[in-house]
Coordinates of C-alpha atoms and ligand atoms in Angstrom, one line a residue:
M739 CA -38.6 8.1 -4.3
P740 CA -36.4 5.6 -2.4
F741 CA -36.5 5.2 1.4
L742 CA -33.7 5.0 3.9
L743 CA -33.9 2.7 6.9
R744 CA -31.4 3.0 9.8
N745 CA -30.3 0.9 12.7
L746 CA -30.9 -2.6 11.4
T747 CA -28.8 -5.0 13.3
L748 CA -27.5 -8.5 12.5
N749 CA -25.4 -10.9 14.5
P750 CA -21.9 -11.5 13.0
D751 CA -23.0 -15.1 11.9
E752 CA -26.1 -13.9 10.1
E753 CA -26.1 -13.6 6.3
E754 CA -26.8 -10.1 4.8
A755 CA -29.7 -11.8 3.0
A756 CA -31.5 -11.6 6.3
L757 CA -31.8 -7.8 5.9
R758 CA -34.7 -8.0 3.4
P759 CA -37.1 -9.9 5.8
L760 CA -35.9 -7.6 8.6
V761 CA -36.8 -4.5 6.6
A762 CA -40.2 -6.0 5.7
L763 CA -40.9 -6.7 9.4
K764 CA -39.8 -3.3 10.6
I765 CA -41.9 -1.3 8.1
G766 CA -44.8 -3.8 8.0
V767 CA -44.9 -4.8 4.3
R768 CA -44.5 -8.1 2.5
E769 CA -40.9 -8.9 1.3
S770 CA -42.1 -9.1 -2.2
E771 CA -43.1 -5.4 -2.1
I772 CA -39.4 -4.4 -1.6
T773 CA -37.4 -3.6 -4.6
G774 CA -33.8 -2.5 -5.2
L775 CA -32.5 -3.1 -1.6
S776 CA -28.9 -1.9 -1.2
L777 CA -26.5 -1.1 1.6
V778 CA -25.8 2.6 2.4
R779 CA -23.8 2.0 5.6
K780 CA -22.4 -0.9 7.5
G781 CA -20.6 -0.6 10.8
V782 CA -19.8 -2.6 13.9
D783 CA -21.4 -1.9 17.3
A784 CA -18.8 -3.1 19.8
R785 CA -20.1 -1.3 22.8
K786 CA -21.3 -4.5 24.5
K787 CA -18.3 -6.8 24.6
G788 CA -19.2 -10.4 23.7
R789 CA -22.5 -9.2 22.1
I790 CA -21.1 -7.5 19.0
K791 CA -23.7 -6.5 16.3
L792 CA -23.3 -5.4 12.7
V793 CA -25.4 -2.2 12.2
Y794 CA -26.8 -1.3 8.8
T795 CA -28.5 1.5 7.0
V796 CA -30.2 0.4 3.8
Q797 CA -31.9 2.0 0.9
F798 CA -34.9 0.5 -1.0
A799 CA -38.0 1.3 -3.0
L800 CA -41.5 -0.1 -2.6
K801 CA -43.8 -1.3 -5.4
D802 CA -46.7 0.5 -3.6
E803 CA -45.7 3.4 -1.3
S804 CA -49.2 4.3 -0.2
G805 CA -49.8 3.9 3.5
L806 CA -46.1 4.0 4.5
T807 CA -45.4 6.8 7.0
V808 CA -41.8 8.1 7.4
G809 CA -40.4 8.9 10.8
G810 CA -37.9 7.5 13.4
D811 CA -35.4 5.3 11.6
L812 CA -37.3 5.5 8.3
S813 CA -36.9 8.5 6.0
R814 CA -37.2 9.4 2.3
L815 CA -33.9 9.6 0.4
A816 CA -33.6 12.8 -1.5
A817 CA -32.2 12.3 -5.0
V818 CA -28.7 13.8 -5.3
P819 CA -28.2 14.9 -8.9
P820 CA -24.8 13.9 -10.3
P821 CA -22.3 16.8 -10.5
V822 CA -22.3 18.6 -13.8
F823 CA -19.1 20.0 -15.2
P824 CA -19.1 22.7 -17.9
R825 CA -16.8 22.0 -20.8
L826 CA -14.0 24.5 -20.6
S827 CA -11.1 25.3 -22.8
G828 CA -8.3 27.8 -22.6
A829 CA -4.7 28.6 -23.2
G830 CA -3.7 26.0 -20.7
G831 CA -0.5 26.5 -18.7
I832 CA -1.6 24.2 -15.9
V833 CA 1.2 22.3 -14.1
I834 CA 0.5 19.8 -11.3
V835 CA 3.4 18.8 -9.0
G836 CA 3.0 15.5 -7.2
M837 CA 1.0 12.3 -7.9
G838 CA -0.3 11.7 -4.4
P839 CA -4.1 11.9 -3.7
A840 CA -4.1 15.7 -3.8
G841 CA -2.3 16.0 -7.2
L842 CA -4.1 13.0 -8.8
F843 CA -7.6 14.2 -7.7
A844 CA -6.8 17.8 -8.8
A845 CA -5.9 16.4 -12.3
L846 CA -8.9 14.0 -12.4
R847 CA -11.2 16.9 -11.6
L848 CA -9.6 19.2 -14.2
A849 CA -10.2 16.4 -16.7
E850 CA -13.9 16.5 -15.9
Y851 CA -13.9 20.1 -17.2
G852 CA -12.0 19.1 -20.3
L853 CA -8.9 20.8 -19.1
A854 CA -5.4 19.1 -19.1
G855 CA -1.8 20.0 -18.4
L856 CA 1.6 18.8 -17.3
V857 CA 2.0 16.5 -14.3
L858 CA 5.5 16.4 -12.7
E859 CA 6.3 13.5 -10.3
R860 CA 9.8 13.2 -8.8
G861 CA 9.5 9.5 -8.3
R862 CA 8.9 6.5 -10.5
P863 CA 5.7 4.8 -11.8
V864 CA 4.0 2.7 -9.2
D865 CA 5.2 -0.8 -10.4
E866 CA 8.9 0.3 -10.6
R867 CA 8.4 2.1 -7.3
A868 CA 7.1 -1.1 -5.6
R869 CA 10.3 -2.9 -6.6
D870 CA 12.5 -0.1 -5.2
V871 CA 10.5 -0.2 -1.9
A872 CA 10.8 -4.0 -1.8
R873 CA 14.6 -3.7 -2.2
F874 CA 14.7 -1.1 0.6
W875 CA 12.8 -3.3 3.0
R876 CA 14.8 -6.4 2.1
A877 CA 18.3 -5.1 1.9
G878 CA 18.3 -1.6 3.4
E879 CA 19.1 0.1 0.0
L880 CA 17.2 3.4 0.0
A881 CA 16.3 5.0 -3.3
P882 CA 16.1 8.7 -2.3
E883 CA 13.6 9.5 -5.1
S884 CA 11.6 6.3 -5.2
N885 CA 10.4 5.1 -1.7
V886 CA 7.4 5.0 0.6
Q887 CA 7.0 8.8 0.5
F888 CA 8.0 9.6 -3.2
G889 CA 6.6 8.1 -6.4
E890 CA 3.4 7.6 -8.3
G891 CA 0.5 7.4 -5.8
G892 CA 2.1 9.5 -3.2
A893 CA 2.7 8.6 0.5
G894 CA -0.4 6.5 1.0
T895 CA 0.4 4.0 -1.7
F896 CA 2.1 1.7 0.8
S897 CA -0.6 2.1 3.5
D898 CA -3.7 0.6 4.8
G899 CA -5.6 2.9 2.5
K900 CA -8.0 4.0 5.2
L901 CA -10.4 6.5 3.8
T902 CA -11.9 7.8 7.0
T903 CA -11.9 11.6 7.5
R904 CA -13.4 14.1 9.8
V905 CA -13.8 16.5 6.9
K906 CA -17.5 17.0 5.9
D907 CA -17.3 17.7 2.2
P908 CA -20.0 17.3 -0.5
N909 CA -17.3 15.8 -2.8
S910 CA -16.5 12.9 -0.4
R911 CA -18.9 10.6 -2.3
Y912 CA -17.4 11.7 -5.6
V913 CA -13.9 10.7 -4.4
L914 CA -15.1 7.3 -3.2
E915 CA -16.9 6.7 -6.5
Q916 CA -13.8 7.7 -8.5
L917 CA -11.7 5.2 -6.4
V918 CA -14.3 2.5 -7.1
R919 CA -14.3 3.4 -10.8
F920 CA -10.5 2.8 -10.9
G921 CA -10.6 -0.5 -9.0
A922 CA -11.2 0.1 -5.3
P923 CA -13.5 -2.4 -3.6
P924 CA -17.2 -1.2 -4.0
E925 CA -17.9 -1.6 -0.2
I926 CA -15.9 1.6 0.4
L927 CA -19.2 3.3 -0.7
Y928 CA -21.0 2.0 2.4
A929 CA -18.5 0.8 5.0
A930 CA -18.5 3.0 8.1
K931 CA -14.7 2.7 8.1
P932 CA -13.7 2.2 4.5
H933 CA -10.3 1.0 3.5
I934 CA -8.6 -0.1 0.2
G935 CA -5.4 -1.9 1.2
T936 CA -2.0 -1.3 -0.3
D937 CA -2.4 -4.2 -2.9
R938 CA -5.7 -2.7 -4.4
L939 CA -4.4 0.9 -4.1
R940 CA -1.6 0.3 -6.5
C941 CA -4.0 -0.8 -9.2
V942 CA -6.2 2.2 -8.6
V943 CA -3.2 4.5 -9.0
S944 CA -2.3 3.1 -12.4
G945 CA -6.0 3.2 -13.5
I946 CA -6.1 7.0 -12.7
R947 CA -2.9 7.5 -14.7
E948 CA -4.5 5.8 -17.7
R949 CA -7.5 8.1 -17.4
L950 CA -5.3 11.2 -17.2
L951 CA -3.3 10.2 -20.3
E952 CA -6.6 9.7 -22.2
A953 CA -7.7 13.1 -21.0
G954 CA -4.7 14.7 -22.6
F955 CA -2.4 15.2 -19.6
E956 CA 1.4 14.9 -20.1
I957 CA 2.8 12.9 -17.2
S958 CA 6.5 13.2 -16.5
F959 CA 8.1 10.9 -14.0
Q960 CA 11.5 11.4 -12.3
S961 CA 10.8 15.1 -12.8
L962 CA 11.5 17.2 -9.8
L963 CA 10.1 20.7 -9.5
S964 CA 13.4 22.5 -8.6
G965 CA 12.6 26.1 -9.1
L966 CA 9.9 28.8 -9.9
K967 CA 9.9 31.4 -12.6
L968 CA 8.1 34.7 -11.9
S969 CA 6.8 37.4 -14.2
R970 CA 5.3 40.6 -12.7
G971 CA 5.0 38.9 -9.4
R972 CA 3.1 35.9 -10.4
V973 CA 4.1 32.3 -11.4
S974 CA 5.0 32.1 -15.1
G975 CA 7.1 29.0 -15.3
V976 CA 8.6 26.0 -13.5
V977 CA 12.1 24.6 -13.5
V978 CA 12.4 20.8 -13.8
N979 CA 15.4 18.9 -12.5
D980 CA 17.4 22.1 -12.4
A981 CA 17.6 21.9 -16.2
V982 CA 14.4 22.4 -18.2
E983 CA 12.0 25.4 -18.0
R984 CA 8.3 24.9 -18.8
P985 CA 5.7 27.7 -19.0
C986 CA 3.1 27.7 -16.3
R987 CA 0.2 30.0 -15.3
H988 CA -1.5 27.8 -12.7
L989 CA 0.8 25.7 -10.5
V990 CA -0.9 23.1 -8.4
L991 CA 1.7 22.3 -5.8
A992 CA 0.9 18.9 -4.0
P993 CA 4.3 17.7 -2.8
G994 CA 3.3 15.9 0.3
H995 CA 4.8 16.4 3.8
S996 CA 8.3 14.8 3.1
A997 CA 9.5 17.1 0.2
R998 CA 12.0 18.9 2.4
D999 CA 14.1 20.0 -0.5
T1000 CA 11.0 21.5 -2.1
Y1001 CA 10.2 23.4 1.1
A1002 CA 13.7 24.8 1.1
M1003 CA 13.5 25.8 -2.5
L1004 CA 10.2 27.6 -1.8
L1005 CA 11.6 29.4 1.2
E1006 CA 14.6 30.5 -0.9
A1007 CA 12.2 31.8 -3.6
G1008 CA 10.4 33.9 -1.0
V1009 CA 7.2 31.9 -0.9
A1010 CA 5.2 32.5 2.3
L1011 CA 5.8 29.5 4.6
E1012 CA 5.1 29.1 8.3
Q1013 CA 5.9 26.5 11.0
K1014 CA 3.1 24.1 11.9
P1015 CA 2.7 21.8 15.0
F1016 CA 2.6 18.1 14.3
A1017 CA 3.2 14.9 16.3
V1018 CA 6.0 12.4 16.8
G1019 CA 6.3 9.0 18.5
L1020 CA 6.5 5.3 17.9
R1021 CA 4.6 2.4 16.3
V1022 CA 3.0 0.0 18.8
E1023 CA 2.3 -3.5 17.6
H1024 CA 0.2 -6.2 19.2
P1025 CA -1.1 -9.6 18.1
Q1026 CA -4.3 -8.9 16.2
E1027 CA -6.0 -11.6 18.3
L1028 CA -5.2 -9.7 21.4
I1029 CA -6.8 -6.5 20.0
D1030 CA -9.9 -8.5 18.9
A1031 CA -10.2 -9.9 22.4
I1032 CA -9.9 -6.4 23.9
Q1033 CA -12.3 -4.7 21.5
Y1034 CA -14.8 -7.5 20.9
G1035 CA -14.5 -9.3 24.2
A1036 CA -14.5 -12.6 22.3
A1037 CA -12.5 -14.8 20.0
P1038 CA -12.5 -13.3 16.5
H1039 CA -15.6 -14.2 14.5
P1040 CA -15.2 -14.7 10.7
G1041 CA -18.2 -12.3 10.3
L1042 CA -16.3 -9.5 12.1
P1043 CA -13.5 -7.4 10.6
P1044 CA -10.1 -7.4 12.5
A1045 CA -10.8 -5.0 15.4
E1046 CA -9.5 -1.4 15.4
Y1047 CA -9.0 1.2 18.0
A1048 CA -8.5 5.0 18.4
Q1049 CA -7.5 6.4 21.7
A1050 CA -6.5 9.9 22.9
Y1051 CA -5.1 11.4 26.0
N1052 CA -4.6 15.1 27.0
N1053 CA -2.3 16.4 29.7
T1054 CA -4.0 19.7 30.6
R1055 CA -1.1 20.7 32.8
T1056 CA 1.6 20.5 30.0
G1057 CA -0.8 21.1 27.1
R1058 CA 0.6 18.1 25.3
S1059 CA -1.6 15.3 24.0
A1060 CA -0.9 11.7 23.0
Y1061 CA -3.0 9.7 20.7
S1062 CA -3.1 6.6 18.5
F1063 CA -3.2 7.3 14.8
C1064 CA -3.3 5.5 11.5
M1065 CA -4.1 2.1 13.0
C1066 CA -3.5 -0.8 10.6
P1067 CA -5.4 -3.9 11.7
G1068 CA -3.8 -7.1 10.3
G1069 CA -0.9 -5.1 9.0
V1070 CA 2.8 -4.6 9.2
V1071 CA 5.2 -1.8 10.4
V1072 CA 7.1 -0.4 7.4
A1073 CA 10.3 1.5 6.9
A1074 CA 9.2 4.8 5.5
A1075 CA 12.4 6.9 5.2
S1076 CA 13.0 9.2 2.3
E1077 CA 16.3 10.7 3.4
A1078 CA 19.6 8.9 3.7
G1079 CA 20.8 8.3 7.3
G1080 CA 17.3 8.5 8.9
V1081 CA 14.9 5.9 10.2
V1082 CA 11.2 6.5 9.8
V1083 CA 8.4 4.0 10.6
N1084 CA 4.8 3.9 9.5
G1085 CA 2.1 1.2 9.0
M1086 CA 0.5 -0.7 6.1
S1087 CA -2.1 -3.4 5.5
G1088 CA -3.4 -5.4 2.5
Y1089 CA -7.0 -5.4 1.5
R1090 CA -7.7 -8.5 3.5
R1091 CA -5.9 -7.2 6.6
N1092 CA -4.8 -10.7 7.3
S1093 CA -1.3 -10.3 8.9
P1094 CA -1.1 -11.7 12.4
N1095 CA -0.4 -8.3 14.0
A1096 CA -2.2 -5.0 14.5
N1097 CA -0.1 -1.8 14.6
S1098 CA -0.8 1.9 15.3
A1099 CA 1.1 5.1 15.6
L1100 CA 1.4 6.2 19.3
V1101 CA 2.4 9.9 19.0
A1102 CA 2.6 13.0 21.1
T1103 CA 2.1 16.6 19.9
V1104 CA 5.1 18.8 19.3
G1105 CA 5.3 22.5 18.3
R1106 CA 7.2 25.7 18.7
V1107 CA 8.5 24.9 22.3
D1108 CA 10.2 21.8 21.0
F1109 CA 11.8 23.4 17.9
A1110 CA 15.1 25.3 17.9
D1111 CA 13.5 28.6 16.8
G1112 CA 10.5 30.1 15.0
S1113 CA 11.8 29.7 11.5
P1114 CA 9.5 28.0 9.0
L1115 CA 11.7 24.9 8.6
A1116 CA 12.6 24.3 12.3
G1117 CA 10.0 21.5 12.5
V1118 CA 11.8 19.8 9.6
D1119 CA 15.1 20.0 11.5
F1120 CA 13.4 18.5 14.6
Q1121 CA 12.1 15.6 12.6
R1122 CA 15.5 15.0 11.0
T1123 CA 17.3 15.0 14.4
L1124 CA 14.9 12.3 15.7
E1125 CA 15.3 10.2 12.5
R1126 CA 19.1 10.3 12.7
R1127 CA 19.1 9.4 16.3
A1128 CA 16.9 6.4 15.4
F1129 CA 19.2 5.4 12.6
A1130 CA 22.2 5.4 15.0
A1131 CA 20.2 3.5 17.7
G1132 CA 19.2 0.9 15.1
G1133 CA 22.9 0.3 14.3
G1134 CA 22.8 1.4 10.6
N1135 CA 21.4 -0.1 7.4
Y1136 CA 18.0 1.3 8.3
R1137 CA 17.4 -1.2 11.1
A1138 CA 15.0 0.5 13.5
P1139 CA 15.3 0.8 17.3
A1140 CA 12.7 -1.3 19.1
Q1141 CA 11.7 -2.0 22.7
S1142 CA 9.0 -4.0 24.4
L1143 CA 6.1 -1.8 25.7
L1144 CA 6.6 -3.2 29.3
S1145 CA 10.3 -2.2 29.2
F1146 CA 9.5 1.3 27.8
L1147 CA 7.1 1.8 30.7
G1148 CA 9.7 0.4 33.2
K1149 CA 7.2 -2.3 34.1
G1150 CA 9.1 -5.4 33.2
V1151 CA 10.8 -7.2 30.3
G1152 CA 8.3 -8.3 27.7
R1153 CA 9.3 -9.6 24.3
I1154 CA 10.3 -7.8 21.1
K1155 CA 8.4 -8.9 18.0
S1156 CA 8.4 -6.3 15.3
S1157 CA 7.3 -6.8 11.7
Y1158 CA 9.6 -3.9 10.6
R1159 CA 12.1 -4.8 7.9
P1160 CA 15.1 -4.8 7.4
G1161 CA 15.1 -5.6 11.1
V1162 CA 15.2 -4.0 14.6
T1163 CA 17.8 -3.5 17.4
E1164 CA 16.7 -3.3 21.0
S1165 CA 17.1 0.2 22.3
D1166 CA 16.0 2.7 25.0
L1167 CA 13.3 4.5 22.9
A1168 CA 12.5 7.2 25.5
A1169 CA 16.0 8.5 25.1
L1170 CA 15.3 9.3 21.4
F1171 CA 12.8 12.1 22.3
P1172 CA 12.8 15.3 24.4
A1173 CA 11.8 14.3 28.0
G1174 CA 8.3 16.0 27.7
V1175 CA 7.5 13.9 24.6
S1176 CA 8.6 10.6 26.1
A1177 CA 6.7 11.4 29.3
T1178 CA 3.5 12.1 27.4
L1179 CA 3.8 8.9 25.3
K1180 CA 4.1 6.9 28.6
E1181 CA 1.2 8.7 30.2
G1182 CA -0.8 8.2 27.1
V1183 CA -0.3 4.4 27.1
L1184 CA -1.2 4.2 30.8
D1185 CA -4.4 6.1 30.0
F1186 CA -5.3 3.9 27.0
E1187 CA -5.1 0.9 29.3
K1188 CA -8.0 2.3 31.4
R1189 CA -10.3 1.9 28.4
M1190 CA -8.5 -1.0 26.7
R1191 CA -7.6 -3.5 29.4
G1192 CA -4.7 -5.7 28.2
F1193 CA -3.2 -3.0 25.9
I1194 CA -0.1 -3.0 28.1
S1195 CA 0.9 -6.5 27.4
C1196 CA 4.2 -8.5 27.4
E1197 CA 3.3 -9.1 23.7
A1198 CA 3.3 -5.4 22.7
T1199 CA 6.4 -4.1 20.9
L1200 CA 7.3 -0.5 20.1
T1201 CA 9.4 0.5 17.0
G1202 CA 10.6 4.0 16.3
V1203 CA 10.5 6.7 15.1
E1204 CA 7.2 7.9 13.7
T1205 CA 7.9 11.5 12.5
R1206 CA 6.0 12.0 9.3
T1207 CA 2.5 12.2 10.8
S1208 CA 1.6 15.5 9.1
A1209 CA 3.4 18.4 7.5
P1210 CA 5.7 20.4 9.8
V1211 CA 5.2 23.4 7.5
R1212 CA 2.3 25.3 6.0
I1213 CA 2.6 27.0 2.5
V1214 CA 0.3 29.9 3.3
R1215 CA -2.6 30.4 1.0
G1216 CA -5.5 32.9 0.9
A1217 CA -9.2 32.5 0.5
D1218 CA -8.7 32.2 -3.3
L1219 CA -6.5 29.1 -2.5
Q1220 CA -3.4 30.8 -4.0
S1221 CA -0.2 31.4 -2.2
V1222 CA -0.4 34.8 -0.3
S1223 CA 3.0 35.7 -1.7
H1224 CA 2.9 34.1 -5.2
P1225 CA -0.3 34.4 -7.3
G1226 CA -0.7 31.5 -9.6
L1227 CA 0.7 29.1 -7.1
Y1228 CA -1.9 26.8 -5.5
P1229 CA -0.5 24.9 -2.5
T1230 CA -2.6 21.8 -1.8
G1231 CA -2.9 18.6 0.2
E1232 CA -1.0 17.4 3.2
G1233 CA 2.4 18.9 2.2
A1234 CA 0.8 22.4 2.0
G1235 CA -0.6 21.9 5.5
Y1236 CA -4.2 21.9 4.4
A1237 CA -5.0 18.2 4.7
G1238 CA -4.2 15.1 6.7
G1239 CA -4.9 11.8 5.1
I1240 CA -5.8 10.3 1.8
M1241 CA -9.4 11.6 1.7
S1242 CA -8.8 15.1 2.9
A1243 CA -5.8 15.5 0.6
A1244 CA -7.9 14.3 -2.4
L1245 CA -10.8 16.7 -1.4
D1246 CA -8.3 19.6 -1.1
G1247 CA -6.9 18.8 -4.6
I1248 CA -10.5 18.9 -5.9
R1249 CA -11.1 22.3 -4.2
V1250 CA -8.0 23.7 -5.9
A1251 CA -9.0 22.2 -9.3
D1252 CA -12.5 23.8 -9.1
A1253 CA -10.9 27.2 -8.2
I1254 CA -8.6 26.9 -11.3
A1255 CA -11.5 25.8 -13.5
A1256 CA -13.4 28.9 -12.4
M1257 CA -10.7 31.0 -14.1
F1258 CA -11.4 29.3 -17.4
L1259 CA -15.1 30.1 -17.3
P1260 CA -16.1 32.3 -20.3
Ligands
LIG1575 C1 3.1 4.3 5.1 C2 1.9 5.3 5.2 C3 0.7 4.9 5.5 C4 -0.4 5.8 5.5 N1 -1.7 5.3 5.7 C5 -2.7 6.1 5.5 C6 -4.0 5.6 5.6 O1 -4.3 4.4 5.8 N2 -5.0 6.5 5.4 C7 -4.8 7.9 5.2 O2 -5.8 8.6 5.1 N3 -3.6 8.4 5.1 C8 -2.5 7.5 5.3 N4 -1.3 8.0 5.2 C9 -1.1 9.5 4.9 C10 -1.4 9.8 3.4 O3 -0.6 8.9 2.6 C11 -1.2 11.2 3.1 O4 -2.0 12.0 3.9 C12 -1.6 11.5 1.7 O5 -0.9 10.7 0.8 C13 -1.2 13.0 1.4 O6 -1.5 13.2 0.0 P1 -0.8 14.4 -0.8 O7 -1.2 14.2 -2.2 O8 -1.0 15.7 -0.2 O9 0.8 14.1 -0.7 P2 1.6 12.7 -1.0 O10 0.7 11.6 -1.1 O11 2.7 12.7 -0.1 O12 2.1 13.0 -2.5 C14 3.1 13.9 -2.8 C15 3.7 13.5 -4.2 O13 4.5 14.6 -4.6 C16 5.8 14.1 -5.1 N5 6.7 15.3 -5.0 C17 7.2 15.8 -3.9 N6 8.0 16.9 -4.2 C18 8.0 17.0 -5.5 C19 8.7 17.9 -6.4 N7 9.5 18.9 -6.0 N8 8.6 17.7 -7.7 C20 7.8 16.6 -8.2 N9 7.1 15.8 -7.4 C21 7.2 16.0 -6.1 C22 6.1 13.0 -4.2 O14 6.9 12.1 -4.9 C23 4.7 12.4 -4.0 O15 4.4 11.4 -5.0 C24 -0.2 7.2 5.2 C25 1.1 7.6 4.9 C26 2.2 6.7 4.9 C27 3.6 7.2 4.5

């Protein structure tokens, strides 16, 4: 049985080949005794600035195990049997809406059981979508059905492809292995903070599509779920593009958090929806070298990844929090609108994370007190109002309002250097938000500065507005994962309000697929 050894440290300039002699030294065997050494986890310990270490957990076997006692950092690695999927068959009637991580992983998982169905995606295939997005960024021409939110791959396709999640789920390894199978870099299997990068993600997405077609799925692009058909109170069909009806017994609904027309259609159809708190704010952008210096306390070392950060602040008096979110080291700020006349920002990096800037969302929590009323879609209206204000402040053509961090805080002038395309216009960003939100964003930055000296810099730029942090709505489901109002409807992923991020959306899609597969068991 293999062993696991934790807490091996190397300096950033040491080769990973140095791990073998280090293991031998730590457990007191000759190097030649060690077989099959591989990485299980690799992280950065940046607690002591200027003395940054890489920290490893490795797995290995020994030719002769006798005499080796486990304990401390050394343990035995229990073998995890690969998942087994019974082959199922049935009358079918499975429809999956949305080809983001939730919909794609629901479909992949159903394929493991030998099940297939119809996949509806309102947007275009990933390569055509990439051209539509490039045109939007270059010329400000928004394609309402093919953009950063809509199209094959879902919202995370033009992202950093960060795969970190706080969700503890036994299927996490399965998701990572599937991503590697379809072209993600293998180090996501052991990196403490795995990421794929937008360039590699696009290949992964088309690889998954090929697999689904092989498994017998029918994939229909530019096909919007526009209505539901019911029979005896349960879902019996779907309406596509207001024109075609297709039969359906199990509807996996994974529309993402930006499908506002779909939320409205569901509300109209009487599907149980409820309001959900989320967060809004700005993108803050610094030179990556500055973040490296703050986090590592030294000039960047080629053996270290571009530094990251995650900060949070809570105002116990107001109950509002501010936090950094979706940080993209070596990335760019992107135009992420999906609705005409609104400006939305987000962040993205390539696999190499080699752009000169780091960016992160800087957001404050919002909820019922900020919305006009308690209706399920009031959070959507709140988002839309901010996006339209940002559009007006940017001066049209999807230029975004921007301001130096110093000027936002009233501490000086600073410079504006935003990577956002098609361009930015200097504006008073605080004026875009309700007073309580702006105040919390400012308090948050002042608090971050206590732990990250230099964060408030004349080189930091803010671009707005970041409104699509998570779903403003929950499509309420029960313990059986079906809509509490519409049996046969399985809301899943970020848009349903049950996930936040690529990993958790994929895991939620799998959970729903397993629940549907259980219905097909003999
Ligand atoms: C720019 C950007 C960067 C991000 N970076 C990261 C990151 O680094 N790491 C991370 O974990 N998360 C990131 N996220 C968030 C992440 O993308 C989402 O959490 C995740 O994609 C949610 O997955 P999902 O499948 O639930 O929904 P989505 O990915 O939003 O997919 C929904 C799909 O449904 C389709 N659709 C919607 N309505 C309909 C309809 N009526 N009919 C047919 N099709 C429909 C849409 O076109 C879309 O393809 C980022 C998001 C953005 C926008």
